[in-house]
XYZ file of C-alpha atoms in Angstrom:
399
model
C -56.492 -209.341 -167.421
C -52.885 -210.037 -166.431
C -51.887 -212.885 -164.100
C -50.381 -210.279 -161.747
C -53.778 -208.577 -161.480
C -55.431 -211.928 -160.826
C -53.039 -212.579 -157.944
C -54.208 -209.367 -156.263
C -57.914 -210.197 -156.553
C -59.586 -211.762 -153.557
C -61.098 -215.049 -154.668
C -63.743 -217.123 -152.927
C -63.191 -220.856 -153.205
C -66.432 -222.828 -152.998
C -65.242 -225.614 -150.686
C -67.540 -228.627 -150.675
C -65.259 -230.753 -148.524
C -64.279 -232.993 -151.426
C -60.873 -233.560 -152.962
C -61.504 -231.372 -156.035
C -62.455 -228.089 -154.351
C -59.896 -228.716 -151.608
C -57.160 -229.073 -154.225
C -58.320 -225.827 -155.870
C -57.925 -224.034 -152.545
C -54.443 -225.483 -152.074
C -53.413 -224.569 -155.639
C -54.544 -220.958 -155.369
C -53.035 -220.510 -151.917
C -49.696 -221.867 -153.119
C -49.782 -219.459 -156.065
C -49.973 -216.534 -153.667
C -53.520 -215.509 -154.533
C -55.565 -214.113 -151.619
C -58.424 -216.548 -151.030
C -61.272 -217.223 -148.646
C -62.980 -220.591 -148.349
C -66.775 -220.596 -148.252
C -68.815 -223.739 -147.655
C -72.507 -223.671 -148.466
C -74.951 -225.202 -146.020
C -77.655 -226.283 -148.446
C -79.799 -228.898 -146.788
C -80.606 -230.098 -143.294
C -79.445 -233.709 -143.436
C -81.531 -234.500 -140.351
C -84.779 -233.961 -142.246
C -86.654 -237.151 -143.014
C -84.605 -239.512 -140.795
C -87.295 -242.124 -141.422
C -86.058 -242.510 -144.997
C -82.791 -244.193 -143.972
C -83.295 -245.758 -140.527
C -80.281 -247.635 -139.234
C -78.336 -247.224 -142.469
C -74.746 -246.087 -142.646
C -74.542 -242.693 -144.384
C -73.933 -242.969 -148.116
C -71.447 -240.732 -149.852
C -73.367 -237.544 -150.638
C -72.098 -234.032 -151.251
C -72.803 -231.117 -148.899
C -73.333 -233.246 -145.780
C -72.339 -232.143 -142.268
C -69.219 -234.299 -142.589
C -68.336 -232.384 -145.755
C -68.616 -229.084 -143.903
C -66.259 -230.453 -141.259
C -63.823 -231.705 -143.923
C -63.800 -228.308 -145.651
C -62.945 -226.628 -142.353
C -60.129 -229.111 -141.731
C -58.668 -228.435 -145.175
C -58.839 -224.665 -144.677
C -57.046 -224.979 -141.344
C -54.446 -227.261 -142.898
C -53.497 -224.855 -145.690
C -53.988 -221.763 -143.530
C -56.829 -219.791 -145.117
C -59.960 -218.165 -143.653
C -63.052 -220.339 -143.879
C -66.735 -219.613 -143.318
C -69.988 -221.513 -143.650
C -72.863 -219.702 -145.357
C -76.446 -220.878 -144.983
C -78.325 -221.064 -148.288
C -80.902 -223.625 -147.174
C -83.932 -221.473 -148.009
C -82.597 -220.515 -151.438
C -81.649 -224.125 -152.168
C -85.070 -225.429 -151.244
C -86.864 -222.793 -153.309
C -84.777 -223.126 -156.458
C -83.600 -226.751 -156.384
C -85.536 -229.061 -154.058
C -89.066 -227.810 -154.715
C -88.611 -227.770 -158.529
C -87.137 -231.281 -158.257
C -90.338 -232.541 -156.638
C -92.587 -230.554 -158.972
C -90.807 -231.883 -162.056
C -91.246 -235.511 -161.062
C -94.932 -234.891 -160.335
C -95.245 -233.320 -163.800
C -93.751 -236.363 -165.523
C -90.288 -234.847 -166.016
C -86.869 -236.080 -164.859
C -84.979 -233.120 -163.337
C -81.266 -232.341 -162.983
C -80.877 -230.732 -159.533
C -77.113 -230.202 -159.906
C -77.633 -227.910 -162.909
C -80.273 -225.918 -161.020
C -77.911 -225.601 -158.059
C -75.176 -224.246 -160.322
C -77.539 -221.730 -161.929
C -79.346 -220.455 -158.848
C -77.046 -221.065 -155.891
C -73.353 -221.701 -156.572
C -72.900 -219.078 -159.289
C -75.693 -216.773 -158.201
C -76.203 -216.511 -154.458
C -72.602 -217.401 -153.693
C -71.391 -214.649 -156.035
C -73.550 -212.149 -154.149
C -71.964 -213.287 -150.879
C -68.486 -213.144 -152.398
C -68.977 -209.535 -153.426
C -70.223 -208.662 -149.958
C -66.873 -209.696 -148.492
C -64.875 -207.904 -151.184
C -64.121 -210.841 -153.483
C -64.411 -210.513 -157.241
C -64.114 -214.142 -158.329
C -65.415 -217.603 -157.436
C -63.249 -220.663 -157.955
C -64.765 -224.149 -157.897
C -63.656 -227.719 -158.422
C -65.664 -228.212 -161.601
C -63.992 -229.967 -164.514
C -64.565 -227.431 -167.280
C -62.749 -224.451 -168.826
C -63.490 -220.774 -169.394
C -61.828 -218.654 -172.081
C -62.371 -215.108 -173.332
C -63.168 -214.891 -177.039
C -60.931 -212.137 -178.403
C -63.187 -211.548 -181.434
C -66.571 -211.329 -179.705
C -65.470 -210.270 -176.236
C -67.734 -212.984 -174.792
C -66.698 -215.671 -172.350
C -66.658 -219.210 -173.705
C -67.415 -222.355 -171.720
C -65.366 -225.352 -172.847
C -65.292 -229.022 -172.012
C -62.583 -230.217 -169.642
C -59.373 -231.655 -171.053
C -60.218 -234.906 -169.259
C -63.463 -235.754 -171.053
C -64.185 -238.595 -168.628
C -64.608 -235.974 -165.879
C -66.090 -233.160 -167.964
C -68.914 -231.309 -166.169
C -69.745 -228.670 -168.777
C -73.147 -230.322 -169.301
C -74.217 -229.179 -165.821
C -72.966 -225.621 -166.417
C -74.886 -224.749 -169.593
C -77.104 -222.270 -167.723
C -74.297 -219.942 -166.627
C -74.595 -216.369 -167.850
C -71.864 -214.124 -169.217
C -71.830 -212.261 -165.905
C -71.326 -215.479 -163.973
C -68.652 -216.807 -166.337
C -66.792 -213.505 -166.124
C -66.351 -213.993 -162.382
C -65.848 -217.768 -162.308
C -62.688 -219.842 -162.370
C -62.249 -223.588 -162.942
C -58.576 -224.318 -162.105
C -58.979 -228.078 -162.670
C -60.173 -227.739 -166.266
C -56.878 -228.862 -167.780
C -56.147 -231.603 -165.248
C -57.085 -235.258 -164.954
C -58.661 -236.685 -161.823
C -55.512 -238.726 -161.215
C -53.376 -235.582 -161.356
C -55.700 -233.835 -158.896
C -55.425 -236.768 -156.476
C -51.641 -236.630 -156.678
C -51.644 -232.887 -155.985
C -53.891 -233.440 -152.961
C -51.519 -236.113 -151.654
C -48.447 -233.911 -152.127
C -50.204 -231.123 -150.242
C -51.113 -233.647 -147.510
C -54.739 -232.603 -147.641
C -56.902 -234.432 -145.077
C -59.337 -235.417 -147.858
C -56.762 -236.673 -150.357
C -58.190 -240.214 -150.325
C -61.835 -239.245 -149.872
C -64.154 -241.012 -152.369
C -66.273 -239.010 -154.769
C -69.870 -238.192 -153.899
C -72.366 -240.435 -155.667
C -75.789 -239.353 -154.430
C -77.922 -236.231 -154.708
C -77.232 -234.380 -151.475
C -80.833 -234.067 -150.286
C -82.110 -237.560 -151.159
C -81.339 -240.125 -148.410
C -80.488 -243.602 -149.706
C -80.973 -242.400 -153.304
C -84.698 -243.250 -153.273
C -86.369 -240.382 -155.146
C -89.914 -241.677 -154.696
C -89.655 -241.974 -150.908
C -88.136 -238.506 -150.720
C -90.907 -236.974 -152.828
C -93.572 -238.613 -150.671
C -91.914 -237.420 -147.447
C -91.411 -233.893 -148.749
C -95.022 -233.571 -149.890
C -96.282 -234.959 -146.578
C -94.161 -232.479 -144.628
C -95.239 -229.598 -146.861
C -98.893 -230.515 -146.374
C -98.497 -230.740 -142.599
C -96.692 -227.415 -142.502
C -99.420 -225.767 -144.570
C -102.094 -227.125 -142.245
C -100.153 -225.928 -139.193
C -99.997 -222.429 -140.643
C -103.772 -222.122 -140.721
C -105.534 -220.527 -137.789
C -107.329 -222.660 -135.210
C -110.779 -222.234 -136.689
C -109.640 -223.309 -140.147
C -107.800 -226.262 -138.640
C -110.864 -227.441 -136.745
C -113.032 -227.050 -139.823
C -110.575 -229.105 -141.887
C -110.549 -231.860 -139.274
C -114.363 -231.992 -139.272
C -114.405 -232.190 -143.063
C -111.869 -235.015 -142.990
C -114.023 -236.984 -140.533
C -117.159 -236.410 -142.612
C -115.500 -237.415 -145.869
C -113.768 -240.470 -144.403
C -112.377 -242.797 -147.084
C -113.498 -240.384 -149.820
C -110.869 -237.899 -148.696
C -108.193 -240.525 -149.213
C -109.621 -241.356 -152.629
C -109.180 -237.742 -153.716
C -105.454 -238.163 -153.089
C -105.263 -241.316 -155.183
C -102.469 -240.910 -157.728
C -102.783 -244.290 -159.407
C -103.108 -244.486 -163.159
C -102.883 -246.675 -166.186
C -99.944 -248.261 -167.934
C -100.867 -248.383 -171.621
C -99.356 -249.621 -174.848
C -98.752 -247.330 -177.813
C -102.083 -248.521 -179.219
C -103.844 -247.358 -176.052
C -104.467 -250.798 -174.573
C -104.330 -250.883 -170.766
C -101.596 -253.350 -169.753
C -101.279 -252.514 -166.063
C -101.700 -249.980 -163.276
C -99.279 -247.776 -161.352
C -99.320 -245.917 -158.020
C -97.920 -242.565 -159.224
C -96.094 -241.097 -162.212
C -93.253 -239.951 -159.941
C -92.092 -243.574 -160.005
C -91.158 -243.411 -163.679
C -88.759 -241.865 -166.143
C -88.500 -242.254 -169.908
C -86.341 -245.249 -170.801
C -87.047 -247.064 -167.534
C -87.393 -250.841 -167.744
C -87.421 -252.081 -164.155
C -90.359 -251.773 -161.811
C -93.103 -251.883 -164.441
C -94.489 -255.195 -163.131
C -95.956 -256.177 -166.470
C -95.851 -259.698 -167.842
C -94.947 -259.417 -171.526
C -93.192 -261.611 -174.118
C -90.609 -258.851 -174.719
C -89.001 -256.290 -172.371
C -91.043 -253.096 -172.062
C -89.784 -249.567 -171.419
C -91.366 -246.274 -170.411
C -91.923 -244.229 -173.575
C -94.018 -241.297 -172.392
C -95.537 -239.871 -169.197
C -98.802 -237.925 -169.304
C -99.071 -236.157 -165.941
C -102.539 -234.713 -166.570
C -104.071 -238.111 -167.360
C -101.751 -239.949 -164.942
C -100.993 -242.280 -167.826
C -97.663 -243.981 -168.564
C -97.099 -245.305 -172.085
C -94.830 -248.325 -172.434
C -93.405 -250.100 -175.435
C -90.477 -251.988 -176.896
C -86.922 -250.702 -176.940
C -87.079 -249.808 -180.627
C -89.871 -247.327 -179.834
C -87.565 -245.322 -177.541
C -85.646 -243.869 -180.482
C -86.550 -240.377 -181.719
C -84.930 -237.955 -184.127
C -86.131 -234.598 -182.730
C -86.853 -232.664 -179.562
C -87.821 -229.193 -178.408
C -86.165 -227.251 -175.606
C -87.424 -224.415 -173.417
C -85.613 -221.673 -171.474
C -82.567 -221.832 -173.728
C -79.452 -220.063 -172.464
C -76.935 -219.077 -175.147
C -73.297 -218.659 -174.156
C -71.488 -218.270 -177.478
C -73.782 -215.448 -178.648
C -76.811 -213.491 -177.359
C -79.330 -215.563 -179.327
C -79.929 -217.780 -182.356
C -81.244 -216.097 -185.511
C -80.829 -218.867 -188.063
C -80.444 -222.674 -188.136
C -77.217 -224.081 -186.771
C -75.318 -227.348 -187.199
C -73.884 -228.597 -183.896
C -73.610 -231.665 -181.701
C -76.170 -232.115 -178.938
C -75.866 -233.942 -175.641
C -79.201 -235.062 -174.116
C -77.930 -236.403 -170.777
C -74.668 -236.395 -168.875
C -73.326 -239.734 -170.146
C -74.634 -239.258 -173.693
C -72.166 -238.853 -176.532
C -72.957 -235.550 -178.305
C -74.781 -236.330 -181.543
C -74.811 -234.249 -184.770
C -78.006 -232.248 -185.212
C -79.596 -229.231 -186.821
C -80.826 -226.627 -184.330
C -83.613 -224.290 -185.439
C -84.891 -221.272 -183.499
C -88.590 -221.380 -182.586
C -88.748 -218.225 -180.473
C -86.424 -216.264 -178.171
C -86.131 -219.040 -175.583
C -87.113 -222.161 -177.545
C -85.334 -224.205 -180.210
C -86.100 -227.377 -182.131
C -83.389 -229.995 -182.520
C -83.361 -232.420 -185.467
C -80.810 -235.205 -185.069
C -79.108 -236.665 -188.107
C -79.758 -240.126 -186.628
C -82.356 -241.112 -183.989
C -81.357 -240.934 -180.322
C -82.471 -243.217 -177.509
C -84.724 -242.159 -174.601
C -85.002 -238.393 -175.081
C -86.299 -237.440 -171.644
C -88.369 -234.367 -170.685
C -86.750 -232.478 -167.827
C -83.210 -233.341 -168.842
C -80.986 -230.798 -170.574
C -80.097 -230.611 -174.255
C -76.667 -228.970 -174.415
C -75.256 -227.741 -177.727
C -71.562 -228.119 -178.573
C -69.201 -227.063 -181.336
C -66.126 -229.155 -180.707
C -65.228 -228.517 -177.070
C -67.191 -225.265 -176.853
C -70.589 -225.143 -175.161
C -72.766 -222.971 -177.382
C -75.739 -223.075 -175.028
C -78.472 -225.368 -173.818
C -82.029 -225.680 -172.620
C -84.516 -228.000 -170.931
C -86.122 -230.774 -172.944
C -89.921 -230.450 -173.141
């Protein structure tokens, strides 16, 4: 598609209120492209005020202040701006799975789920409803069209220190075809300078550091509060007779009812010896060292979490290293599917250096990864993303 045609297309800029998406809006507006700024309202920041009483707000994305900042930027550069409410969608596809994963002994990546199910799914639907054909975001990644296959390729950003392709592995060909990442060839420093030259109100705004829906960054407290609220809401939805019957049962059961909700379990060694107790598996992730509260001659780490048995296996650092993993729900970008073994590099968490591995198909949506050398703390719930050079071949969720 020619650049002239692109200039005529109405583009939605996903404006989060940060410097990156704000600079994208300024860049596209200066180029003459018709654009509309949309800011997603994803989470009610007033929920669970008890989780951060008296604390100054920490820098989190998608807050009410971010919505205000996005509006200020849109007014400054002179483009239309609207706020769209995706709270229900966000809770269903991001927040609830986040809680469920921790309770199942997995460590989730909510940002990747948000990209898959909200930013490049629901937002694209909204964009089309207002006549736009493309979505531009402030992600540091690149998209190219493969002239030989006709497929869209997802590539790492030129500035590898800011690359976000790991969080975008779940994007489909349809989504990539209508997405644009204008910052993919720029460094963060260059983006800051562009924001300053454009006199954007957020030019000096710090980057977000926290998950947007978790106050104070305490996952455990959030999970407890969310489950408590969900339980109370479920009880409130029952009719009066059921509610009275439940109250009578609670009084009759007394302490036994509380015991049924006991989530404590054992901390065990690799030999099965009980070395301690815990209050809930949601407090742990593979590779964790702190918070175990075990007296031992050597540092101990979480090796495995068994949700069904409520058992957490701990061991020495050397026991964290593994040479294989299996992924589920694999999304392939470079081709429709994998028919034969493949040599690639694999990234098992955001800050992990991609490691050489052999990838073997197990079924349509599952692959087995065999690393050439063992990797540390392979964690269920995280993503395994497959690369060939800078190209993202695909990725899936670690079992």
